[in-house]
Coordinates of C-alpha atoms and ligand atoms in Angstrom, one line a residue:
Chain A
M1 CA 48.3 50.6 -29.5
A2 CA 48.1 46.8 -29.4
Q3 CA 50.9 44.9 -31.0
P4 CA 49.9 42.7 -34.0
V5 CA 49.8 39.1 -32.8
T6 CA 51.6 36.7 -35.1
L7 CA 51.5 33.1 -34.1
P8 CA 54.9 31.6 -34.2
Q9 CA 55.2 29.1 -37.0
R10 CA 55.4 25.6 -35.7
P11 CA 58.6 23.6 -36.0
L12 CA 59.0 20.4 -38.0
L13 CA 60.2 17.0 -36.8
A14 CA 62.1 14.9 -39.3
L15 CA 63.5 11.4 -39.2
E16 CA 66.2 9.9 -41.4
T17 CA 67.1 6.2 -41.3
S18 CA 68.2 5.4 -44.9
C19 CA 71.5 3.8 -44.0
D20 CA 73.2 3.1 -40.7
D21 CA 72.6 6.3 -38.7
T22 CA 69.5 6.8 -36.7
C23 CA 68.6 10.5 -37.0
A24 CA 65.9 12.9 -35.8
A25 CA 65.9 16.7 -35.8
V26 CA 63.6 19.6 -35.1
V27 CA 63.9 22.6 -37.4
T28 CA 61.9 25.9 -37.6
P29 CA 60.1 26.9 -40.8
D30 CA 62.8 29.5 -41.4
G31 CA 65.6 27.0 -41.2
Q32 CA 66.9 27.3 -37.6
I33 CA 68.1 24.0 -36.3
L34 CA 66.6 23.5 -32.8
S35 CA 68.1 20.0 -32.5
N36 CA 69.9 17.5 -34.7
V37 CA 70.4 14.1 -33.1
I38 CA 72.5 11.5 -34.9
S39 CA 73.0 8.0 -33.3
S40 CA 75.8 6.4 -35.3
Q41 CA 75.7 2.6 -35.6
A42 CA 79.2 2.4 -37.0
R43 CA 80.4 0.5 -33.9
F44 CA 77.8 -2.3 -34.6
H45 CA 78.9 -2.7 -38.2
E46 CA 82.6 -2.6 -37.8
R47 CA 82.8 -6.3 -37.0
Y48 CA 81.2 -7.2 -40.4
G49 CA 83.5 -4.8 -42.3
G50 CA 80.5 -2.9 -43.8
V51 CA 76.9 -2.0 -43.2
V52 CA 74.7 -5.1 -42.9
P53 CA 71.1 -4.1 -43.8
E54 CA 69.4 -6.5 -41.4
V55 CA 71.7 -5.4 -38.5
A56 CA 71.0 -1.7 -39.4
S57 CA 67.3 -2.3 -39.4
R58 CA 67.3 -4.0 -36.0
H59 CA 69.4 -1.1 -34.5
H60 CA 67.2 1.6 -36.0
L61 CA 64.1 0.1 -34.3
E62 CA 65.9 -0.1 -31.0
L63 CA 67.1 3.5 -31.2
V64 CA 64.5 5.5 -33.0
N65 CA 62.2 6.4 -30.2
A66 CA 65.0 7.5 -27.9
V67 CA 66.5 9.6 -30.7
V68 CA 63.1 11.3 -31.4
D69 CA 62.7 11.9 -27.6
D70 CA 66.2 13.4 -27.5
A71 CA 65.5 15.6 -30.5
L72 CA 62.2 16.9 -29.0
A73 CA 63.7 17.5 -25.6
T74 CA 66.8 19.3 -26.9
A75 CA 64.5 21.5 -29.0
G76 CA 62.2 22.0 -26.0
V77 CA 59.2 21.1 -28.2
S78 CA 56.4 18.5 -27.5
I79 CA 54.8 16.5 -30.3
G80 CA 51.6 18.6 -29.9
E81 CA 53.6 21.7 -30.7
L82 CA 54.9 20.5 -34.0
G83 CA 53.5 21.8 -37.4
R84 CA 54.4 18.7 -39.4
V85 CA 56.4 15.5 -39.5
A86 CA 58.8 14.5 -42.3
A87 CA 60.9 11.4 -43.0
T88 CA 63.2 10.1 -45.7
S89 CA 61.2 7.7 -47.9
G90 CA 64.1 6.7 -50.2
P91 CA 66.5 6.0 -51.7
G92 CA 68.4 3.8 -49.3
L93 CA 68.2 0.4 -47.5
I94 CA 64.5 -0.5 -47.7
G95 CA 64.3 -2.2 -44.3
A96 CA 66.1 0.7 -42.6
L97 CA 64.0 3.4 -44.4
L98 CA 60.8 1.7 -43.2
I99 CA 61.7 2.2 -39.5
G100 CA 61.9 6.0 -39.8
L101 CA 59.0 6.1 -42.2
S102 CA 56.7 3.9 -40.1
T103 CA 57.7 5.8 -37.0
A104 CA 57.1 9.3 -38.6
K105 CA 53.8 8.3 -40.1
A106 CA 52.5 6.9 -36.8
L107 CA 53.6 9.9 -34.8
A108 CA 51.9 12.2 -37.3
A109 CA 48.7 10.1 -37.5
A110 CA 48.3 9.9 -33.7
A111 CA 49.0 13.7 -33.4
G112 CA 46.8 14.5 -36.4
L113 CA 49.7 16.3 -38.1
P114 CA 50.5 16.5 -41.8
F115 CA 53.4 14.6 -43.2
V116 CA 56.1 15.2 -45.8
P117 CA 58.0 12.3 -47.5
V118 CA 61.5 13.4 -48.5
D119 CA 63.9 12.1 -51.1
H120 CA 67.2 11.5 -49.3
L121 CA 69.3 13.3 -52.0
Q122 CA 67.0 16.3 -51.9
G123 CA 67.9 16.3 -48.2
H124 CA 71.6 16.6 -49.0
V125 CA 70.8 19.5 -51.3
A126 CA 68.6 21.2 -48.7
A127 CA 71.3 21.0 -46.1
N128 CA 72.5 24.2 -47.8
F129 CA 69.3 26.0 -46.9
L130 CA 69.8 25.7 -43.2
A131 CA 70.6 28.7 -41.0
P132 CA 72.9 30.4 -40.1
D133 CA 74.7 30.1 -43.4
A134 CA 71.9 29.4 -45.9
I135 CA 72.5 29.9 -49.6
E136 CA 69.9 30.4 -52.3
P137 CA 69.5 28.8 -55.7
P138 CA 70.8 28.8 -58.3
F139 CA 73.9 26.7 -57.5
L140 CA 75.7 23.5 -58.4
C141 CA 75.7 20.8 -55.8
L142 CA 78.1 17.9 -55.5
V143 CA 76.9 15.1 -53.2
A144 CA 79.5 12.4 -52.5
S145 CA 79.2 9.8 -49.8
G146 CA 79.4 6.1 -49.1
G147 CA 76.0 5.6 -50.7
H148 CA 75.9 8.2 -53.5
T149 CA 77.8 10.4 -55.9
L150 CA 76.0 13.0 -57.9
L151 CA 76.1 16.4 -59.5
A152 CA 72.9 18.4 -59.4
E153 CA 71.9 21.8 -60.7
V154 CA 69.7 23.5 -58.1
E155 CA 67.4 26.2 -59.5
D156 CA 64.7 26.2 -56.8
P157 CA 64.6 25.0 -53.2
A158 CA 62.0 22.2 -53.9
G159 CA 64.0 20.3 -56.5
Y160 CA 67.1 19.7 -58.5
R161 CA 68.1 18.6 -61.9
L162 CA 70.4 15.6 -62.0
L163 CA 73.5 16.3 -64.2
G164 CA 75.4 13.2 -63.4
E165 CA 75.7 10.3 -61.0
T166 CA 77.9 7.3 -60.4
R167 CA 77.4 4.4 -62.8
D168 CA 78.7 1.9 -60.2
D169 CA 80.3 2.5 -56.8
A170 CA 80.0 5.7 -54.8
A171 CA 83.1 7.7 -54.2
G172 CA 82.9 7.1 -50.4
E173 CA 82.4 3.4 -51.0
A174 CA 85.6 3.3 -53.0
L175 CA 87.5 5.2 -50.2
D176 CA 86.0 2.9 -47.5
K177 CA 87.0 -0.2 -49.5
A178 CA 90.5 1.0 -49.9
G179 CA 90.7 1.8 -46.2
R180 CA 89.5 -1.7 -45.4
L181 CA 92.1 -3.3 -47.7
L182 CA 94.8 -1.3 -45.9
G183 CA 93.6 -2.6 -42.6
L184 CA 92.2 0.8 -41.5
G185 CA 88.9 -0.6 -40.2
F186 CA 85.4 0.4 -41.2
P187 CA 84.4 3.0 -42.4
G188 CA 87.9 3.6 -43.8
G189 CA 87.4 6.8 -45.7
A190 CA 88.3 9.1 -42.8
A191 CA 91.4 6.9 -42.0
I192 CA 92.5 7.1 -45.6
D193 CA 92.3 10.9 -45.3
R194 CA 94.4 11.0 -42.2
L195 CA 97.0 8.6 -43.5
A196 CA 97.2 10.4 -46.9
H197 CA 98.8 13.4 -45.2
E198 CA 101.8 11.3 -44.6
G199 CA 102.1 9.8 -48.1
D200 CA 103.1 10.8 -51.6
P201 CA 100.0 11.3 -53.9
H202 CA 102.2 10.7 -57.0
A203 CA 103.8 7.4 -55.7
F204 CA 101.3 5.3 -57.6
D205 CA 99.3 5.9 -60.7
F206 CA 95.6 5.0 -60.6
P207 CA 93.2 5.4 -63.6
V208 CA 90.7 8.1 -63.4
G209 CA 87.4 6.8 -64.8
M210 CA 84.9 8.5 -67.1
R211 CA 87.2 11.3 -68.2
D212 CA 85.1 12.1 -71.2
R213 CA 83.2 15.3 -71.8
S214 CA 80.0 13.8 -73.2
S215 CA 78.8 12.8 -69.7
L216 CA 78.9 14.1 -66.2
D217 CA 78.5 10.6 -64.8
F218 CA 81.1 9.1 -62.5
S219 CA 82.6 5.7 -62.2
F220 CA 84.8 4.4 -59.4
S221 CA 84.7 0.6 -59.8
G222 CA 87.7 0.6 -62.2
L223 CA 89.7 2.6 -59.8
K224 CA 88.7 0.4 -56.9
T225 CA 89.7 -2.7 -58.9
A226 CA 93.0 -1.1 -59.8
F227 CA 93.6 -0.5 -56.1
V228 CA 92.8 -4.1 -55.2
Y229 CA 95.3 -5.4 -57.8
K230 CA 98.0 -2.9 -56.7
V231 CA 97.7 -4.1 -53.1
R232 CA 97.8 -7.7 -54.3
D233 CA 100.8 -7.2 -56.6
L234 CA 102.8 -5.4 -53.8
G235 CA 102.1 -8.2 -51.3
T236 CA 100.7 -7.6 -47.8
E237 CA 104.1 -6.7 -46.3
A238 CA 105.0 -4.1 -48.9
A239 CA 101.5 -2.7 -49.1
V240 CA 101.4 -2.2 -45.3
A241 CA 104.9 -0.6 -45.4
R242 CA 103.8 1.8 -48.2
R243 CA 100.2 2.3 -47.1
A244 CA 100.5 6.1 -46.6
D245 CA 101.6 6.4 -50.3
L246 CA 98.8 4.0 -51.4
A247 CA 96.3 6.0 -49.4
A248 CA 97.5 9.4 -50.7
S249 CA 97.7 8.2 -54.4
F250 CA 94.3 6.5 -54.2
Q251 CA 92.6 9.5 -52.5
S252 CA 94.1 11.8 -55.0
A253 CA 92.7 9.8 -57.9
V254 CA 89.2 9.8 -56.4
V255 CA 89.3 13.5 -55.7
D256 CA 90.7 14.1 -59.3
A257 CA 87.7 12.3 -60.7
L258 CA 85.3 14.4 -58.6
V259 CA 86.9 17.7 -59.3
W260 CA 87.3 17.1 -63.0
K261 CA 83.5 16.5 -63.4
V262 CA 82.7 19.5 -61.2
E263 CA 84.8 21.7 -63.5
R264 CA 82.9 20.4 -66.5
A265 CA 79.6 20.9 -64.8
L266 CA 80.6 24.5 -63.9
E267 CA 81.4 25.2 -67.5
Q268 CA 78.1 23.7 -68.7
T269 CA 75.8 25.5 -66.2
G270 CA 77.7 28.7 -65.7
A271 CA 77.0 28.3 -62.0
R272 CA 78.6 30.9 -59.7
T273 CA 78.1 29.0 -56.5
L274 CA 79.2 25.5 -55.7
A275 CA 77.8 23.6 -52.7
I276 CA 79.1 20.2 -51.5
G277 CA 77.5 17.5 -49.3
G278 CA 77.8 13.9 -48.3
G279 CA 80.4 12.3 -46.0
V280 CA 83.1 12.7 -48.6
A281 CA 82.6 16.5 -48.3
A282 CA 84.6 16.1 -45.1
N283 CA 87.6 14.9 -47.1
S284 CA 90.4 17.4 -46.6
E285 CA 91.9 17.0 -50.0
L286 CA 88.6 17.5 -51.8
R287 CA 88.0 20.6 -49.7
A288 CA 91.4 22.0 -50.5
R289 CA 91.1 21.2 -54.2
L290 CA 87.7 22.8 -54.5
G291 CA 88.9 25.8 -52.5
V292 CA 91.6 26.4 -55.1
L293 CA 89.1 25.9 -57.9
G294 CA 86.7 28.3 -56.3
A295 CA 89.4 31.0 -55.8
D296 CA 90.6 30.5 -59.4
R297 CA 87.2 30.9 -60.9
G298 CA 85.8 33.5 -58.4
L299 CA 83.1 31.0 -57.2
R300 CA 81.3 31.0 -53.9
L301 CA 82.0 27.7 -52.3
K302 CA 79.5 26.5 -49.7
V303 CA 80.6 23.6 -47.4
P304 CA 78.1 22.8 -44.7
P305 CA 79.5 21.8 -41.3
P306 CA 80.5 18.1 -41.1
E307 CA 77.4 17.1 -39.1
L308 CA 75.2 18.5 -41.9
C309 CA 77.3 16.8 -44.7
T310 CA 76.9 13.3 -43.4
D311 CA 73.5 11.8 -43.1
N312 CA 71.3 13.7 -40.7
A313 CA 67.6 14.6 -40.2
A314 CA 68.1 18.4 -40.1
M315 CA 68.6 18.3 -43.8
I316 CA 65.5 16.2 -44.3
A317 CA 63.5 18.8 -42.2
S318 CA 65.1 21.5 -44.3
A319 CA 63.9 19.9 -47.5
A320 CA 60.4 19.3 -46.0
R321 CA 60.0 23.1 -45.6
F322 CA 59.8 23.5 -49.3
L323 CA 58.0 20.3 -50.4
E324 CA 54.3 19.5 -50.7
V325 CA 52.6 18.8 -47.4
V326 CA 50.3 15.8 -47.2
P327 CA 47.4 16.3 -44.8
H328 CA 46.2 13.5 -42.6
P329 CA 45.1 10.8 -43.6
G330 CA 46.5 11.0 -47.1
Y331 CA 49.9 9.7 -46.1
L332 CA 49.0 6.7 -44.0
G333 CA 49.7 4.2 -46.8
F334 CA 53.0 5.8 -48.0
D335 CA 55.8 3.3 -48.7
A336 CA 59.6 3.5 -48.8
F337 CA 61.6 3.0 -52.0
A338 CA 65.1 1.6 -52.3
R339 CA 66.1 3.2 -55.6
A340 CA 65.4 6.5 -57.3
A341 CA 62.6 6.0 -59.9
Chain B
M1 CA 39.0 0.9 -22.2
T2 CA 39.5 1.0 -26.0
T3 CA 42.2 -1.4 -27.2
I4 CA 43.8 -1.3 -30.7
G5 CA 45.8 -4.2 -31.8
F6 CA 47.6 -5.3 -35.0
D7 CA 49.9 -7.9 -36.4
T8 CA 52.3 -7.8 -39.3
S9 CA 54.2 -11.1 -38.8
L10 CA 52.6 -12.7 -41.9
A11 CA 52.2 -11.4 -45.5
S12 CA 48.7 -10.2 -44.6
T13 CA 48.0 -7.2 -42.4
T14 CA 45.5 -7.4 -39.6
A15 CA 44.1 -4.6 -37.4
C16 CA 41.4 -4.5 -34.7
M17 CA 39.7 -2.0 -32.4
L18 CA 38.1 -3.6 -29.4
R19 CA 35.7 -0.9 -28.1
A20 CA 35.1 -0.3 -24.4
D21 CA 31.6 -1.9 -24.8
G22 CA 33.3 -5.2 -25.9
Q23 CA 32.5 -4.9 -29.6
A24 CA 35.3 -5.6 -32.0
F25 CA 35.9 -4.0 -35.4
A26 CA 38.6 -5.9 -37.3
T27 CA 40.1 -6.7 -40.7
P28 CA 38.3 -9.7 -42.3
P29 CA 40.4 -12.9 -42.6
P30 CA 42.6 -12.9 -45.8
S31 CA 42.2 -15.3 -48.6
A32 CA 44.9 -18.0 -49.0
E33 CA 46.2 -16.2 -52.0
R34 CA 46.6 -13.0 -50.0
L35 CA 48.2 -14.8 -47.2
L36 CA 50.8 -16.5 -49.5
G37 CA 51.3 -13.4 -51.6
P38 CA 53.7 -10.5 -51.2
A39 CA 53.4 -8.3 -48.0
A40 CA 52.5 -4.6 -48.2
H41 CA 52.4 -3.7 -44.5
S42 CA 53.7 -0.1 -44.9
Q43 CA 50.8 0.6 -47.4
E44 CA 48.2 -1.3 -45.4
L45 CA 48.7 -1.0 -41.6
L46 CA 47.8 2.6 -40.7
P47 CA 45.0 2.9 -43.3
E48 CA 43.5 -0.4 -42.0
L49 CA 43.9 0.6 -38.4
E50 CA 42.2 4.0 -38.9
R51 CA 39.5 2.2 -40.9
V52 CA 38.5 -0.1 -38.1
M53 CA 38.7 2.7 -35.6
S54 CA 36.4 5.0 -37.6
E55 CA 34.1 2.0 -38.2
G56 CA 33.6 1.9 -34.4
G57 CA 33.5 5.6 -34.1
V58 CA 36.7 5.8 -32.1
G59 CA 39.5 8.4 -32.4
W60 CA 43.1 8.4 -31.3
G61 CA 42.2 10.2 -28.1
D62 CA 39.9 7.3 -27.0
V63 CA 42.6 4.7 -27.2
S64 CA 43.8 3.3 -23.8
T65 CA 45.7 0.2 -24.8
I66 CA 48.0 -0.5 -27.8
A67 CA 48.7 -4.2 -28.5
V68 CA 51.0 -5.5 -31.2
G69 CA 52.0 -8.9 -32.4
V70 CA 55.7 -9.1 -31.9
G71 CA 56.4 -12.2 -33.9
P72 CA 58.0 -14.4 -34.8
G73 CA 57.5 -13.7 -38.5
T74 CA 59.1 -11.9 -41.4
F75 CA 61.6 -9.5 -40.0
T76 CA 60.7 -6.4 -42.1
G77 CA 57.0 -7.0 -41.4
L78 CA 57.5 -7.3 -37.7
R79 CA 59.6 -4.1 -37.6
I80 CA 56.8 -2.1 -39.4
G81 CA 54.3 -3.3 -36.8
V82 CA 56.6 -2.7 -33.8
A83 CA 57.8 0.7 -35.0
T84 CA 54.2 1.7 -35.6
A85 CA 53.1 0.5 -32.1
R86 CA 56.1 2.2 -30.5
A87 CA 55.5 5.6 -32.3
L88 CA 51.7 5.5 -31.6
A89 CA 52.5 4.9 -27.9
Q90 CA 55.1 7.6 -27.9
A91 CA 52.7 10.2 -29.3
L92 CA 49.8 9.1 -27.1
A93 CA 51.9 8.6 -24.0
L94 CA 50.7 5.0 -23.6
P95 CA 52.5 1.7 -22.9
V96 CA 52.4 -1.2 -25.4
A97 CA 51.2 -4.8 -24.8
P98 CA 53.5 -7.1 -26.8
V99 CA 51.6 -10.3 -27.9
S100 CA 53.1 -13.4 -29.4
S101 CA 52.0 -13.8 -33.0
L102 CA 52.2 -17.6 -32.7
E103 CA 49.9 -17.5 -29.6
A104 CA 47.4 -15.1 -31.3
L105 CA 47.4 -17.5 -34.4
A106 CA 46.7 -20.5 -32.1
A107 CA 44.0 -18.7 -30.2
G108 CA 42.2 -17.7 -33.3
A109 CA 42.5 -21.1 -35.0
G110 CA 41.3 -22.9 -31.8
E111 CA 38.4 -20.6 -31.3
R112 CA 37.1 -20.5 -34.9
G113 CA 38.1 -24.1 -35.6
G114 CA 35.7 -25.2 -32.8
L115 CA 38.3 -26.8 -30.6
E116 CA 37.6 -28.1 -27.1
R117 CA 39.5 -26.9 -24.1
G118 CA 42.8 -28.8 -24.0
D119 CA 42.9 -29.8 -27.7
P120 CA 46.3 -29.3 -29.3
V121 CA 46.9 -26.4 -31.7
L122 CA 50.1 -26.0 -33.7
A123 CA 51.0 -22.5 -34.8
L124 CA 53.3 -22.6 -37.8
I125 CA 54.8 -19.5 -39.5
D126 CA 57.1 -19.6 -42.5
A127 CA 60.5 -18.6 -41.3
R128 CA 62.1 -18.4 -44.8
R129 CA 65.5 -20.0 -45.4
G130 CA 63.6 -23.4 -45.4
Q131 CA 62.8 -23.1 -41.7
V132 CA 59.6 -22.8 -39.7
F133 CA 58.6 -20.8 -36.6
A134 CA 56.6 -23.2 -34.4
A135 CA 54.8 -23.4 -31.1
L136 CA 52.3 -25.9 -29.7
Y137 CA 49.5 -24.9 -27.4
R138 CA 46.5 -26.5 -25.7
H139 CA 43.3 -24.7 -26.6
G140 CA 41.6 -22.6 -23.9
R141 CA 40.5 -19.0 -23.2
R142 CA 44.1 -18.3 -23.3
P143 CA 46.2 -20.9 -25.1
E144 CA 48.4 -22.9 -22.8
Q145 CA 51.9 -23.2 -24.2
V146 CA 53.3 -26.7 -24.6
W147 CA 56.3 -26.0 -26.9
Q148 CA 57.8 -22.6 -26.6
P149 CA 58.1 -20.6 -29.9
Q150 CA 61.2 -21.8 -31.7
V151 CA 62.7 -22.0 -35.2
L152 CA 62.9 -25.5 -36.6
E153 CA 64.0 -27.5 -39.6
P154 CA 60.8 -29.0 -41.3
A155 CA 62.1 -32.6 -40.8
S156 CA 62.5 -32.1 -37.1
L157 CA 59.1 -30.4 -36.7
L158 CA 57.4 -33.2 -38.6
A159 CA 59.1 -35.8 -36.4
R160 CA 57.9 -34.0 -33.3
V161 CA 54.4 -33.8 -34.6
D162 CA 54.5 -37.5 -35.4
A163 CA 55.6 -38.3 -31.9
L164 CA 52.6 -36.4 -30.4
G165 CA 50.3 -39.3 -30.8
A166 CA 47.4 -36.8 -31.1
T167 CA 45.8 -34.9 -34.0
P168 CA 46.8 -31.3 -33.6
L169 CA 45.1 -28.5 -35.6
A170 CA 47.9 -27.0 -37.6
A171 CA 47.4 -23.3 -38.6
G172 CA 49.6 -20.7 -40.3
D173 CA 51.1 -19.9 -43.7
W174 CA 53.7 -22.7 -43.3
A175 CA 50.9 -25.2 -42.5
L176 CA 49.1 -24.1 -45.7
R177 CA 52.3 -24.5 -47.7
S178 CA 53.1 -27.9 -46.2
R179 CA 49.7 -29.4 -45.9
Q180 CA 50.6 -32.8 -47.3
E181 CA 53.7 -33.3 -45.1
L182 CA 51.7 -32.3 -42.0
E183 CA 48.7 -34.5 -42.8
R184 CA 51.1 -37.4 -43.3
V185 CA 52.3 -37.1 -39.7
G186 CA 48.7 -36.9 -38.3
A187 CA 48.0 -33.1 -38.1
H188 CA 44.7 -31.6 -39.3
V189 CA 45.2 -28.7 -41.6
P190 CA 42.0 -26.5 -42.1
E191 CA 40.9 -25.5 -45.6
P192 CA 43.0 -22.7 -47.3
D193 CA 40.3 -20.1 -47.2
S194 CA 39.0 -21.1 -43.8
G195 CA 40.5 -17.9 -42.3
L196 CA 42.2 -20.0 -39.7
H197 CA 45.7 -19.6 -41.2
A198 CA 46.3 -15.9 -40.5
V199 CA 46.8 -14.1 -37.3
D200 CA 43.5 -12.3 -36.3
A201 CA 44.1 -8.9 -34.6
V202 CA 41.0 -9.6 -32.5
Q203 CA 43.1 -12.2 -30.7
V204 CA 45.9 -9.7 -30.4
C205 CA 43.6 -7.4 -28.6
K206 CA 42.1 -10.1 -26.4
L207 CA 45.5 -11.7 -25.4
A208 CA 46.7 -8.2 -24.5
R209 CA 44.5 -8.3 -21.4
D210 CA 46.8 -10.9 -19.9
V211 CA 50.0 -9.2 -20.9
E212 CA 51.9 -6.8 -18.7
P213 CA 52.3 -3.6 -20.8
V214 CA 55.8 -2.2 -21.2
A215 CA 57.2 1.2 -22.2
A216 CA 57.2 2.0 -25.9
K217 CA 61.0 1.7 -26.1
E218 CA 60.9 -1.7 -24.5
V219 CA 59.0 -3.4 -27.3
Y220 CA 61.1 -5.6 -29.4
P221 CA 60.3 -8.0 -32.2
V222 CA 60.8 -11.7 -31.4
Y223 CA 63.2 -12.6 -34.2
L224 CA 64.2 -16.1 -33.0
R225 CA 67.0 -16.0 -35.5
L226 CA 70.2 -14.0 -35.9
P227 CA 70.9 -11.9 -39.0
D228 CA 72.4 -14.0 -41.8
A229 CA 75.6 -11.9 -41.6
E230 CA 76.0 -12.9 -38.0
V231 CA 75.3 -16.5 -38.7
N232 CA 77.8 -16.6 -41.5
M233 CA 80.5 -14.9 -39.4
R234 CA 80.1 -17.4 -36.7
L235 CA 80.3 -20.3 -39.2
T236 CA 83.4 -18.9 -40.8
P237 CA 86.6 -19.8 -39.0
Q238 CA 88.3 -16.6 -37.9
K239 CA 91.5 -15.9 -39.7
G240 CA 94.5 -15.3 -37.5
Ligands
LIG1 ZN1 73.3 10.4 -47.7

């Protein structure tokens, strides 16, 4: 008897260029990552002490085609074998987004493929739907990075409900800024984390912003300002001498603020699963604190591997699996957007 | 030999398909208002390109040459054009012919402005930050470059035009914005809606014939200016 022939579902190619990483990935419709290429530009931005949009845009353009080639070659897939193309269309740095979006639209057009525009934050949420450790809604998702801080209630894989977001700086931005003030280079968040292990988190008192139950929004600018003043009051010499204590105390305050709102969101939603994403999800204190919280409350805690927490294109491809597909030529005039509507 | 070409150095988007039989299908010249208005390249470029292609009954599989205006011009606009050219080339396994936007501007203005061979044409693109991207050519089938493309302060450009001792045709969005200053130093600035002030993608396609095509990954915008952050850093004395 002949075997039923089922055509293998075609993989997706996704691009992500919303900030300073040039990313491309190939993912199958069932969420297997065939490739996930990330070309970090951090070394180009270090000399400026932060991401410079014009510099990021120039590098994206220089890198993007090689990154796409790499993603396709690693996956062993040609453009003609793809089922659809996706790209982040926002929010992010507009000039940077336009490189990935223009590239993806043109690749799709020339190959006659459909296209999917993806919201970057939906991408962070959808990182949790990737194999081999995919989870299913409903869950509560905390996304914290240098660019965003938000709490989302995820009830279906094609969307999320925003519960709270930062009113000023992002959590990762505050950590990076503190790292820079302590002379730890850029981005300083990871260095703060390392240094904090050697310091006393109770050495200094920093205010935790937005500790009210009426809102699940975050605020980190007050905390950042308090840190700037503390370093100034101590003087450069003392600040350098006590930088491990400063790092530990500051990091503890940032993590406190995040965890406190997560607890309130868990109470409000009754969620039994908590997922985290964004670069700050790599922070060891945040992971430890949420681990304890999860154990106390009997929650399932989902932490994607680091390369799926920071910006990447596999998460954009993952989101594109569940979103509306736009057939050619309906997407040719799509534009990027800097801020969420 | 079907060539597609486009340019996004100015606020207006222009695309052309030059069919194997020599017939060109292209975006009509923009009004002055459009040329001096906001850019929308991401919304316009691919739709316009597919429009001129379908007008001439040509599909992606028929394309044999991809030409793109690489600037100078607005940075974001240039990158949309170059990224699009690179990706089309990547998908179609074709090389890209990079064409100077200033040269294409001069070629179109000279041709449609009825210049004689050897007549001077100034291509002037607004560089923002109070500066101008400028190049001087002598009109011909292919413009002959007299001044290489450069970024200038208006005063220094005007002094150089004054010193020419001839009447160049001045075209481009900067020429349109600075008509009086240019006329004062002896340049001729065509009427705002003459269609001579915008890059015409027909010229991008034509000039591509004399350009050595390069691999998709080797196409770069001609910025002619460093990012502001880099300029500021170099201006700021480094702390010890
Ligand atoms: Zn992100």
